[in-house]
Coordinates of C-alpha atoms in Angstrom, one line a residue:
Chain A
M59 CA -36.1 -38.6 -8.5
A60 CA -35.9 -37.6 -12.1
L61 CA -34.4 -34.3 -11.0
T62 CA -31.5 -36.1 -9.3
E63 CA -30.8 -38.2 -12.2
V64 CA -30.4 -35.2 -14.6
R65 CA -28.2 -33.6 -12.0
N66 CA -26.0 -36.6 -12.0
D67 CA -25.7 -36.3 -15.7
Q68 CA -24.4 -32.8 -15.4
E69 CA -21.5 -33.9 -13.2
E70 CA -19.5 -35.1 -16.3
L71 CA -19.5 -31.4 -17.3
G72 CA -16.9 -31.1 -14.5
E73 CA -13.8 -30.6 -16.7
Y74 CA -13.1 -27.5 -14.4
D75 CA -11.6 -28.7 -11.2
P76 CA -13.3 -27.5 -8.1
G77 CA -10.1 -27.8 -6.4
E78 CA -10.4 -24.2 -4.9
I79 CA -6.7 -24.3 -4.8
Y80 CA -5.7 -20.7 -4.8
A81 CA -8.2 -19.8 -2.1
P82 CA -9.2 -23.1 -0.9
R83 CA -12.3 -23.5 1.4
R84 CA -14.7 -25.9 2.7
I85 CA -12.1 -28.2 4.0
R86 CA -13.9 -30.2 6.7
S87 CA -12.0 -29.8 9.9
R88 CA -12.3 -33.3 11.1
V89 CA -10.0 -35.8 12.6
V90 CA -9.4 -39.2 11.3
R91 CA -8.6 -41.7 13.9
V92 CA -6.5 -44.4 12.4
S93 CA -3.2 -43.2 13.7
T94 CA -1.4 -45.5 16.2
E95 CA 1.5 -43.3 17.0
P96 CA 2.6 -43.3 20.6
F97 CA 1.6 -40.2 22.7
L98 CA 5.2 -38.8 22.6
V99 CA 5.4 -38.9 18.7
R100 CA 1.9 -37.2 18.4
F101 CA 2.9 -34.7 20.9
A102 CA 6.0 -33.9 19.1
I103 CA 4.3 -33.5 15.7
V104 CA 1.7 -31.3 17.2
A105 CA 4.3 -29.2 19.0
A106 CA 6.3 -28.8 15.8
A107 CA 3.1 -27.7 13.9
L108 CA 2.2 -25.2 16.4
A109 CA 5.7 -23.8 16.9
F110 CA 6.0 -23.3 13.1
L111 CA 2.7 -21.6 12.9
G112 CA 3.3 -19.5 16.0
L113 CA 6.8 -18.4 14.8
F114 CA 6.0 -17.8 11.1
I115 CA 2.4 -16.6 11.3
V116 CA 1.2 -15.6 14.6
L117 CA 4.3 -13.7 15.8
P118 CA 4.3 -11.3 12.8
L119 CA 0.7 -10.5 13.4
I120 CA 1.2 -9.8 17.0
A121 CA 4.2 -7.6 16.1
V122 CA 2.0 -5.4 13.8
F123 CA -0.4 -4.5 16.8
V124 CA 2.4 -4.1 19.3
Q125 CA 4.4 -1.8 17.2
A126 CA 1.3 0.2 16.3
F127 CA 0.9 1.1 19.9
S128 CA 4.5 1.3 20.7
K129 CA 4.4 5.1 20.9
G130 CA 1.1 5.2 22.7
F131 CA -2.5 5.6 21.8
S132 CA -2.4 9.2 20.9
T133 CA 0.3 8.5 18.2
Y134 CA -1.8 5.8 16.9
I135 CA -4.8 8.1 16.6
K136 CA -2.7 10.8 15.1
A137 CA -1.3 8.5 12.4
L138 CA -4.8 7.4 11.4
T139 CA -6.2 10.9 11.3
D140 CA -3.3 12.4 9.3
P141 CA -4.6 13.9 6.1
D142 CA -2.5 11.7 3.9
A143 CA -3.6 8.7 5.8
L144 CA -7.3 9.6 5.6
S145 CA -6.9 10.2 1.8
A146 CA -5.2 6.8 1.4
I147 CA -8.0 5.2 3.4
K148 CA -10.5 6.8 1.3
L149 CA -8.7 5.9 -2.0
T150 CA -8.4 2.3 -0.9
L151 CA -12.1 2.1 -0.2
I152 CA -13.0 3.7 -3.6
V153 CA -10.6 1.3 -5.4
A154 CA -11.8 -1.8 -3.6
F155 CA -15.4 -0.9 -4.2
A156 CA -14.9 -0.2 -7.9
S157 CA -12.9 -3.3 -8.7
V158 CA -15.0 -5.6 -6.5
T159 CA -18.3 -4.4 -8.0
L160 CA -16.9 -4.8 -11.7
N161 CA -15.2 -8.2 -11.0
L162 CA -18.5 -9.3 -9.4
F163 CA -20.6 -8.3 -12.4
F164 CA -18.2 -10.0 -14.9
G165 CA -17.5 -12.9 -12.6
V166 CA -21.2 -13.8 -12.4
A167 CA -21.5 -13.5 -16.3
A168 CA -18.5 -15.7 -16.8
A169 CA -19.8 -18.3 -14.4
W170 CA -23.3 -18.3 -16.1
A171 CA -21.7 -18.6 -19.6
V172 CA -19.3 -21.4 -18.5
T173 CA -21.7 -23.5 -16.4
K174 CA -25.1 -23.2 -18.2
F175 CA -23.9 -24.0 -21.7
R176 CA -21.6 -26.3 -23.6
F177 CA -19.2 -24.8 -26.2
P178 CA -15.8 -25.5 -27.5
G179 CA -12.8 -23.7 -26.0
K180 CA -14.2 -23.8 -22.5
T181 CA -11.0 -25.2 -21.0
L182 CA -8.9 -22.5 -22.7
L183 CA -11.3 -19.8 -21.5
L184 CA -10.9 -21.1 -17.9
T185 CA -7.2 -21.2 -18.1
L186 CA -7.2 -17.6 -19.3
I187 CA -9.5 -16.7 -16.4
D188 CA -7.0 -18.3 -14.0
L189 CA -3.9 -16.7 -15.6
P190 CA -3.8 -13.5 -13.4
F191 CA -3.3 -15.8 -10.2
S192 CA 0.1 -16.9 -11.4
V193 CA 1.4 -13.5 -12.8
S194 CA 3.6 -11.5 -10.5
P195 CA 1.7 -8.4 -9.3
V196 CA 4.7 -6.3 -10.5
V197 CA 4.4 -7.8 -14.0
A198 CA 0.6 -6.9 -13.8
G199 CA 1.4 -3.3 -13.1
L200 CA 4.0 -3.2 -15.9
L201 CA 1.4 -4.5 -18.4
F202 CA -0.7 -1.2 -17.7
V203 CA 2.4 1.0 -17.9
L204 CA 3.2 -0.4 -21.3
L205 CA -0.4 0.0 -22.4
F206 CA -1.2 3.5 -21.1
G207 CA 2.2 5.1 -20.5
L208 CA 3.6 7.8 -22.7
Q209 CA 6.1 5.2 -24.2
G210 CA 3.2 2.8 -24.4
L211 CA 0.6 1.7 -27.0
L212 CA -2.1 4.1 -26.1
G213 CA -0.2 6.6 -24.2
P214 CA 0.4 9.2 -27.0
W215 CA -3.2 9.1 -28.1
L216 CA -4.5 9.5 -24.5
A217 CA -2.2 12.4 -23.9
E218 CA -3.4 14.1 -27.0
H219 CA -7.0 13.9 -25.7
N220 CA -6.0 14.8 -22.2
I221 CA -7.2 11.5 -20.7
K222 CA -5.4 10.5 -17.6
I223 CA -5.3 6.8 -16.9
L224 CA -1.7 6.0 -15.7
F225 CA -0.7 7.5 -12.2
A226 CA -4.4 8.1 -11.5
L227 CA -7.6 6.3 -10.3
P228 CA -8.4 4.4 -13.5
A229 CA -5.1 2.5 -13.7
I230 CA -5.2 1.6 -10.0
V231 CA -8.6 0.2 -10.5
L232 CA -7.6 -1.7 -13.6
A233 CA -4.5 -3.1 -12.0
T234 CA -6.5 -4.2 -8.9
M235 CA -9.1 -5.8 -11.1
F236 CA -6.3 -7.7 -12.9
V237 CA -4.9 -9.2 -9.6
T238 CA -8.4 -10.0 -8.3
F239 CA -9.8 -11.0 -11.7
P240 CA -10.5 -14.8 -11.0
F241 CA -11.8 -14.5 -7.4
V242 CA -15.6 -14.3 -7.9
A243 CA -15.7 -16.5 -11.1
R244 CA -13.6 -19.2 -9.4
E245 CA -15.8 -19.4 -6.4
L246 CA -19.1 -19.6 -8.5
I247 CA -18.0 -22.0 -11.3
P248 CA -17.4 -25.1 -9.3
L249 CA -20.5 -24.7 -7.3
M250 CA -22.7 -23.8 -10.4
Q251 CA -21.3 -26.8 -12.2
E252 CA -22.2 -29.0 -9.3
Q253 CA -25.7 -27.6 -9.3
G254 CA -26.3 -28.3 -13.1
T255 CA -28.9 -26.7 -15.2
A256 CA -32.0 -28.6 -14.4
E257 CA -33.6 -26.1 -12.0
E258 CA -32.9 -23.2 -14.6
E259 CA -34.3 -25.4 -17.5
A260 CA -37.4 -26.1 -15.4
A261 CA -37.9 -22.4 -14.7
V262 CA -37.5 -21.4 -18.2
S263 CA -39.8 -24.1 -19.4
L264 CA -42.4 -22.8 -17.1
G265 CA -42.2 -19.4 -18.8
A266 CA -39.8 -17.6 -16.5
S267 CA -37.6 -14.9 -18.2
G268 CA -33.8 -15.1 -18.2
W269 CA -33.5 -12.5 -15.5
A270 CA -36.3 -14.0 -13.4
T271 CA -34.6 -17.4 -13.6
F272 CA -31.3 -15.9 -12.5
L273 CA -32.8 -13.8 -9.6
R274 CA -35.1 -16.4 -8.3
V275 CA -33.6 -19.8 -9.1
T276 CA -29.8 -19.3 -9.5
L277 CA -29.1 -16.5 -7.1
P278 CA -30.6 -18.2 -4.0
N279 CA -28.5 -21.3 -4.8
I280 CA -25.2 -19.4 -5.1
K281 CA -25.6 -16.5 -2.6
W282 CA -23.2 -17.7 0.0
A283 CA -20.4 -18.7 -2.5
L284 CA -21.1 -15.2 -4.1
L285 CA -20.4 -13.6 -0.8
Y286 CA -17.5 -15.7 -0.3
G287 CA -16.0 -14.6 -3.5
I288 CA -16.7 -10.9 -2.7
L289 CA -15.0 -11.3 0.6
L290 CA -11.9 -12.8 -0.8
C291 CA -11.8 -10.3 -3.7
N292 CA -12.3 -7.4 -1.4
A293 CA -9.6 -8.5 1.1
R294 CA -7.1 -8.8 -1.8
A295 CA -8.2 -5.7 -3.5
M296 CA -7.7 -3.5 -0.4
G297 CA -4.3 -5.0 0.2
E298 CA -2.8 -5.1 -3.1
F299 CA 0.5 -3.6 -3.2
G300 CA 2.9 -4.6 -6.0
A301 CA 0.7 -3.9 -9.0
V302 CA -0.8 -0.8 -7.6
S303 CA 2.7 0.4 -6.6
V304 CA 3.8 0.2 -10.3
V305 CA 0.8 2.1 -11.8
S306 CA 0.0 4.7 -9.0
G307 CA 2.9 7.2 -9.4
H308 CA 3.0 7.5 -5.5
I309 CA 1.5 10.9 -5.5
R310 CA 1.0 11.7 -1.9
G311 CA -2.6 12.5 -0.8
E312 CA -3.7 11.6 -4.3
T313 CA -2.8 8.2 -5.6
N314 CA -1.5 6.6 -2.5
T315 CA -3.5 3.5 -1.2
M316 CA -3.2 2.3 2.2
P317 CA -0.4 -0.3 1.4
L318 CA 1.5 2.5 -0.4
H319 CA 1.1 5.0 2.5
I320 CA 2.5 2.2 4.9
E321 CA 5.5 1.8 2.6
I322 CA 6.2 5.6 2.7
L323 CA 5.8 5.9 6.3
Y324 CA 8.1 2.9 6.8
N325 CA 10.8 4.2 4.5
E326 CA 10.7 7.5 6.4
Y327 CA 11.4 5.6 9.6
Q328 CA 7.9 6.6 11.1
F329 CA 7.5 3.0 12.2
A330 CA 4.8 3.5 14.7
A331 CA 2.7 5.4 12.1
A332 CA 3.4 2.7 9.5
F333 CA 2.3 0.0 11.9
A334 CA -0.8 1.9 12.9
V335 CA -2.1 2.1 9.3
A336 CA -0.9 -1.5 8.8
S337 CA -3.0 -2.6 11.9
L338 CA -6.1 -1.4 10.1
L339 CA -5.3 -3.7 7.3
A340 CA -4.5 -6.5 9.7
M341 CA -7.8 -6.1 11.3
L342 CA -9.4 -6.3 8.0
A343 CA -7.6 -9.5 7.4
L344 CA -8.8 -11.0 10.7
V345 CA -12.4 -9.9 10.0
T346 CA -12.2 -11.5 6.7
L347 CA -11.0 -14.8 8.2
V348 CA -13.7 -14.8 10.7
L349 CA -16.4 -14.1 8.2
K350 CA -14.8 -16.7 5.9
T351 CA -14.9 -19.3 8.6
A352 CA -18.7 -18.5 9.1
L353 CA -19.5 -18.8 5.5
E354 CA -17.6 -22.0 5.1
R355 CA -19.8 -23.4 7.9
K356 CA -22.9 -22.3 5.8
L357 CA -21.5 -23.7 2.6
E358 CA -20.6 -27.0 4.3
R359 CA -24.0 -27.3 5.7
K360 CA -25.6 -26.6 2.4
S361 CA -23.5 -29.1 0.5
R362 CA -24.4 -32.0 2.9
Chain B
M102 CA -34.7 -12.7 -28.1
A103 CA -31.1 -12.2 -29.1
H104 CA -29.8 -15.2 -27.3
S105 CA -31.6 -17.9 -29.3
N106 CA -29.4 -17.8 -32.5
A107 CA -26.4 -15.8 -31.4
F108 CA -24.1 -18.8 -32.0
P109 CA -26.3 -21.3 -33.8
R110 CA -23.7 -24.0 -34.3
F111 CA -21.0 -22.9 -31.8
R112 CA -22.7 -24.3 -28.7
E113 CA -25.0 -27.1 -28.0
P114 CA -28.7 -26.2 -27.8
T115 CA -30.4 -25.5 -24.5
V116 CA -33.5 -23.6 -23.3
I117 CA -31.5 -21.4 -21.0
P118 CA -31.2 -17.9 -22.4
G119 CA -28.4 -15.5 -22.0
F120 CA -25.5 -17.2 -23.7
G121 CA -24.8 -14.4 -26.2
L122 CA -24.9 -11.7 -23.4
T123 CA -22.8 -13.5 -20.8
F124 CA -20.3 -15.0 -23.2
G125 CA -19.9 -11.6 -24.8
L126 CA -19.4 -9.9 -21.5
T127 CA -16.8 -12.5 -20.5
L128 CA -14.8 -12.1 -23.6
T129 CA -14.9 -8.3 -23.3
W130 CA -13.8 -8.4 -19.6
L131 CA -11.1 -10.9 -20.4
A132 CA -9.8 -8.7 -23.3
V133 CA -9.7 -5.5 -21.4
I134 CA -8.3 -6.5 -18.2
V135 CA -6.0 -9.4 -19.2
L136 CA -5.5 -10.1 -23.0
I137 CA -4.9 -6.5 -24.3
P138 CA -2.6 -5.5 -21.5
I139 CA -0.6 -8.8 -22.1
S140 CA -0.5 -8.1 -25.8
A141 CA 1.0 -4.7 -24.9
L142 CA 3.9 -6.4 -23.2
L143 CA 4.4 -8.9 -26.0
L144 CA 4.3 -6.2 -28.6
K145 CA 6.9 -4.2 -26.7
A146 CA 9.0 -7.3 -26.3
T147 CA 9.0 -8.0 -30.1
S148 CA 10.3 -4.5 -30.6
I149 CA 13.4 -5.4 -28.8
S150 CA 16.1 -7.1 -31.1
L151 CA 17.1 -10.6 -30.0
D152 CA 20.7 -9.4 -29.4
E153 CA 19.5 -6.7 -27.0
F154 CA 17.0 -9.1 -25.3
L155 CA 19.8 -11.5 -24.6
N156 CA 22.1 -8.8 -23.5
I157 CA 19.5 -7.7 -20.9
L158 CA 18.8 -11.1 -19.7
L159 CA 22.5 -12.2 -19.5
A160 CA 23.6 -9.2 -17.7
Q161 CA 25.0 -10.1 -14.3
R162 CA 22.5 -8.2 -12.3
T163 CA 19.5 -9.6 -14.2
L164 CA 20.9 -13.1 -13.9
N165 CA 21.5 -12.7 -10.3
A166 CA 18.1 -11.4 -9.6
L167 CA 16.3 -14.2 -11.5
K168 CA 18.5 -16.8 -9.9
L169 CA 17.8 -15.4 -6.4
S170 CA 14.0 -15.3 -7.2
F171 CA 13.6 -18.8 -8.7
G172 CA 16.2 -20.3 -6.4
L173 CA 14.8 -19.0 -3.1
S174 CA 11.3 -19.8 -4.3
F175 CA 12.2 -23.3 -4.8
L176 CA 13.9 -23.6 -1.4
A177 CA 10.9 -21.9 0.3
A178 CA 8.6 -24.3 -1.5
V179 CA 10.6 -27.3 -0.2
V180 CA 10.5 -26.0 3.4
N181 CA 6.9 -25.5 3.0
V182 CA 6.3 -29.0 1.8
F183 CA 8.0 -30.3 5.1
F184 CA 6.2 -27.9 7.5
G185 CA 3.0 -27.9 5.5
L186 CA 2.9 -31.7 5.8
T187 CA 3.6 -31.6 9.5
V188 CA 0.9 -29.0 9.9
A189 CA -1.7 -30.7 7.8
W190 CA -1.0 -34.1 9.4
A191 CA -1.4 -32.6 13.0
L192 CA -4.6 -30.9 11.9
T193 CA -6.3 -33.9 10.3
R194 CA -5.0 -36.8 12.5
Y195 CA -4.7 -35.5 16.0
E196 CA -7.1 -33.9 18.4
F197 CA -5.6 -31.2 20.5
P198 CA -6.7 -28.1 22.3
G199 CA -6.8 -25.1 19.9
R200 CA -7.0 -27.3 16.8
R201 CA -9.8 -25.3 15.1
L202 CA -7.9 -22.0 15.9
A203 CA -4.7 -23.4 14.4
D204 CA -6.7 -24.4 11.4
A205 CA -7.9 -20.9 10.9
I206 CA -4.5 -19.4 11.4
V207 CA -3.1 -21.3 8.4
D208 CA -5.1 -18.9 6.1
I209 CA -3.6 -15.7 7.5
P210 CA -0.9 -15.3 4.8
F211 CA -3.7 -15.4 2.3
A212 CA -5.6 -12.6 4.1
L213 CA -2.9 -10.4 5.4
P214 CA -1.8 -7.8 2.8
T215 CA 1.7 -8.3 1.7
A216 CA 3.0 -5.0 2.6
V217 CA 1.8 -5.6 6.2
A218 CA 3.5 -8.8 6.4
G219 CA 6.6 -7.3 4.8
I220 CA 7.0 -4.6 7.4
A221 CA 6.1 -7.1 10.3
L222 CA 8.7 -9.6 9.2
A223 CA 11.4 -6.8 8.7
S224 CA 10.8 -5.4 12.2
L225 CA 10.9 -8.9 13.8
Y226 CA 14.1 -10.0 12.2
S227 CA 16.0 -6.7 12.3
P228 CA 19.0 -6.9 14.7
H229 CA 16.9 -5.1 17.3
G230 CA 13.7 -7.0 16.7
W231 CA 12.2 -9.7 18.8
L232 CA 13.7 -12.5 16.8
G233 CA 16.7 -10.8 15.3
S234 CA 18.0 -9.8 18.7
F235 CA 18.2 -13.4 19.6
L236 CA 19.9 -14.5 16.2
A237 CA 22.4 -11.7 16.0
P238 CA 24.6 -12.9 19.0
L239 CA 24.6 -16.4 17.2
G240 CA 26.0 -14.6 14.2
I241 CA 22.9 -15.3 12.1
K242 CA 21.9 -12.3 10.1
V243 CA 18.4 -12.4 8.6
A244 CA 17.3 -8.9 7.7
F245 CA 18.9 -7.6 4.5
T246 CA 20.2 -11.0 3.4
P247 CA 18.8 -13.8 1.2
L248 CA 17.8 -15.7 4.4
G249 CA 15.3 -12.9 5.1
I250 CA 13.8 -13.3 1.6
L251 CA 13.5 -17.0 2.3
I252 CA 11.5 -16.4 5.5
A253 CA 9.2 -14.0 3.7
L254 CA 8.6 -16.5 0.9
I255 CA 7.9 -19.3 3.4
F256 CA 5.5 -17.0 5.0
V257 CA 3.4 -16.4 1.8
G258 CA 3.6 -20.0 0.5
L259 CA 2.7 -21.9 3.7
P260 CA -1.1 -22.1 3.3
F261 CA -0.8 -23.6 -0.3
V262 CA 0.8 -26.9 0.9
V263 CA -1.3 -27.3 3.9
R264 CA -4.6 -26.6 2.0
T265 CA -3.9 -28.9 -0.8
V266 CA -2.7 -31.8 1.3
Q267 CA -5.3 -31.5 4.2
P268 CA -8.4 -32.5 2.1
V269 CA -6.7 -35.5 0.5
L270 CA -5.4 -36.6 3.8
A271 CA -8.8 -36.2 5.4
D272 CA -10.4 -38.3 2.6
L273 CA -7.7 -41.0 2.7
D274 CA -9.5 -44.4 3.3
P275 CA -8.4 -45.5 6.9
E276 CA -8.9 -49.2 5.8
L277 CA -5.7 -48.8 3.6
E278 CA -3.6 -48.1 6.7
Q279 CA -5.3 -50.7 8.7
A280 CA -4.9 -53.3 5.9
A281 CA -1.1 -52.4 5.7
A282 CA -0.8 -52.7 9.4
S283 CA -2.7 -56.0 9.7
L284 CA -0.4 -57.5 6.9
G285 CA 2.5 -56.7 9.1
A286 CA 3.8 -53.4 7.9
S287 CA 5.4 -51.2 10.6
R288 CA 3.9 -47.8 11.1
W289 CA 6.8 -46.2 9.3
Q290 CA 6.4 -48.6 6.4
T291 CA 2.7 -47.8 6.1
L292 CA 3.5 -44.1 6.1
T293 CA 6.2 -44.1 3.5
R294 CA 4.7 -46.9 1.3
V295 CA 0.9 -46.3 1.7
V296 CA 0.2 -42.8 2.9
L297 CA 2.9 -40.8 1.1
P298 CA 2.3 -42.2 -2.4
S299 CA -1.4 -41.3 -2.1
L300 CA -0.5 -37.8 -1.0
L301 CA 2.2 -37.2 -3.7
P302 CA -0.1 -35.5 -6.3
A303 CA -1.4 -33.1 -3.6
I304 CA 2.1 -32.5 -2.3
L305 CA 3.4 -31.6 -5.7
T306 CA 0.5 -29.4 -6.4
G307 CA 1.0 -27.5 -3.2
F308 CA 4.7 -27.3 -3.9
A309 CA 4.0 -25.9 -7.4
L310 CA 1.5 -23.3 -6.1
A311 CA 3.7 -22.2 -3.3
F312 CA 6.6 -21.9 -5.7
A313 CA 4.6 -20.0 -8.3
R314 CA 3.3 -17.6 -5.7
A315 CA 6.9 -17.0 -4.3
V316 CA 8.5 -16.3 -7.7
G317 CA 6.2 -13.2 -8.3
E318 CA 6.1 -12.0 -4.7
Y319 CA 7.0 -8.5 -4.1
G320 CA 5.4 -6.8 -1.0
S321 CA 6.4 -9.1 1.8
V322 CA 9.9 -9.3 0.4
I323 CA 11.2 -5.9 -0.3
F324 CA 11.2 -4.6 3.3
I325 CA 13.2 -7.5 4.7
A326 CA 15.5 -8.0 1.7
G327 CA 17.6 -4.9 1.8
N328 CA 17.6 -4.9 -1.9
I329 CA 21.3 -5.0 -2.4
P330 CA 22.0 -5.5 -6.2
N331 CA 23.4 -8.9 -7.0
V332 CA 22.9 -10.1 -3.5
S333 CA 19.4 -9.6 -2.3
E334 CA 17.5 -8.1 -5.1
I335 CA 14.6 -10.1 -6.4
A336 CA 13.5 -10.1 -10.1
P337 CA 10.1 -8.2 -9.5
L338 CA 12.1 -5.4 -7.8
L339 CA 14.5 -5.2 -10.6
I340 CA 11.6 -4.7 -13.0
I341 CA 10.4 -1.7 -10.9
I342 CA 14.0 -0.3 -10.7
R343 CA 14.4 -0.5 -14.5
L344 CA 11.0 1.2 -14.9
E345 CA 11.9 4.0 -12.7
E346 CA 15.2 4.4 -14.7
F347 CA 13.0 4.6 -17.8
R348 CA 14.8 1.5 -19.1
F349 CA 11.5 0.1 -20.6
A350 CA 13.3 -2.5 -22.7
D351 CA 15.0 -4.0 -19.7
A352 CA 11.8 -4.0 -17.6
T353 CA 10.0 -5.6 -20.5
A354 CA 12.5 -8.4 -21.2
I355 CA 12.6 -9.4 -17.6
A356 CA 8.8 -9.3 -17.3
T357 CA 8.4 -11.4 -20.5
I358 CA 10.5 -14.1 -18.9
M359 CA 8.6 -14.0 -15.8
L360 CA 5.2 -14.1 -17.7
A361 CA 6.4 -17.1 -19.7
A362 CA 7.3 -18.8 -16.5
A363 CA 3.9 -17.9 -15.0
F364 CA 2.2 -19.5 -18.0
V365 CA 4.3 -22.7 -17.9
M366 CA 3.6 -22.9 -14.0
L367 CA -0.1 -22.5 -14.6
L368 CA -0.2 -25.4 -17.1
V369 CA 1.8 -27.6 -14.8
I370 CA -0.5 -26.8 -11.9
N371 CA -3.6 -27.6 -14.1
R372 CA -2.0 -30.9 -14.9
L373 CA -1.2 -31.6 -11.2
Q374 CA -4.5 -30.7 -10.1
R375 CA -6.2 -33.0 -12.6
W376 CA -3.8 -35.7 -11.3
T377 CA -4.7 -35.0 -7.7
E378 CA -8.4 -35.5 -8.6
V379 CA -8.0 -38.7 -10.4
R380 CA -6.0 -40.0 -7.4
G381 CA -8.5 -38.7 -4.9

């Protein structure tokens, strides 16, 4: 009983909106039965909604797969086993792994700092964490060009010391980290705020170390939200195009990620090959959505 | 332990350790990934004289690109409000076969990489594409025109309106509508005077999010746009073109305007979200 009361007290901490706006989730898919519209009106509204979704969202998705196989299965396989395609797939996996791991690490640290302590300037900190969501990916890429490029701030110094960041892996990872910056933190913060600090305080009072408290008390409480954040972060990291396009330098077989490889193939009129590589990313998107739906069910059950 | 007195008066006391470590890591992360790169842009921007800055922004091509980006994003967000409301209403109010699937489909633009969406839309609406071949005889050209850009921006923005309106609509107290009806309001009056005002903050939030996303959008637009200067060239693309021409000042000036717009939109969205919560 006492525990519940403490938790309720924590709720006023909620100056951060749990709106999950940019990557919303846990919307309970239920039907409210107060509408009295006649059948014909209901039918028309549902038909309009489905037609819109079908035309604008489902049709493009179907087009990707149809076009991918338009020149036959062997062309499809050939496009995917082409050395440049393989190196693009490999680079995409490396970049996604690096940026997701780093953002995961920092996202958890940020969520801990923000939700377990009270300090001035928290709202500002949260706004800054959110900032990358509203910045154009192209502008994000430009930031790193201006920082690391030869005309840039650190460029001359880096060139002198023979350190290659721009048009190489480090800049691609940094740009990807920028665009996926808030994903993990934004999933964790609303949940950890809701859960409050009572359990951690109890654990520490009973003599647990900070690490033990995190691993044994906090982590089990946030594991599904953490997975959810990783999932969304990964999908965006693998598919990022604008920011990576600016910093990669488009060196074939070296700094081309999958989306950049798709662009090159498409601009060379190798449509079937472009859609073949695109179909891999489309499948990634579908798998992400299926896993996301499954995780939402888990999160929903927990929150009830 | 280092945590205990790292910031003795800065934060309120608690027994939980790790403030110094996690706060330090957070600030470092923020600085390296976001703040220092943004300072690089602002520093570069201050090295441009005001005259030059204005010359770049008031050049016909820049103005047209900015007008196109902001104007079409606004239009796309308006379209998304109408269709987003329809979709959200159908999903929360009516039971129909495939409702759960339709609900999941709404998120596809969030998950599908922009380049994939871009080439898919471009091929659909090309004069020989599935949809383009229907529209061409009617004299409607989509690919390589602003209309094509609009369609791409509607695609990327749709989930925002649906996902902001849906939870508010689901949590709306049914008794309000019943009360209105029992007091003699027609269904239409109930919708426009009772339901719509309660949804307004969520609708505006969804609108602002869709708009903000569309303004910066690049990948899904460039394939269908045709990128004709002054006609179908969006601002993010112009930044890349200037960069490839080594006109760093031009790229920086346009990017500074877009970054400022992003910041303003972020503040507006935060306000709107708080309003939505208070209403909800």
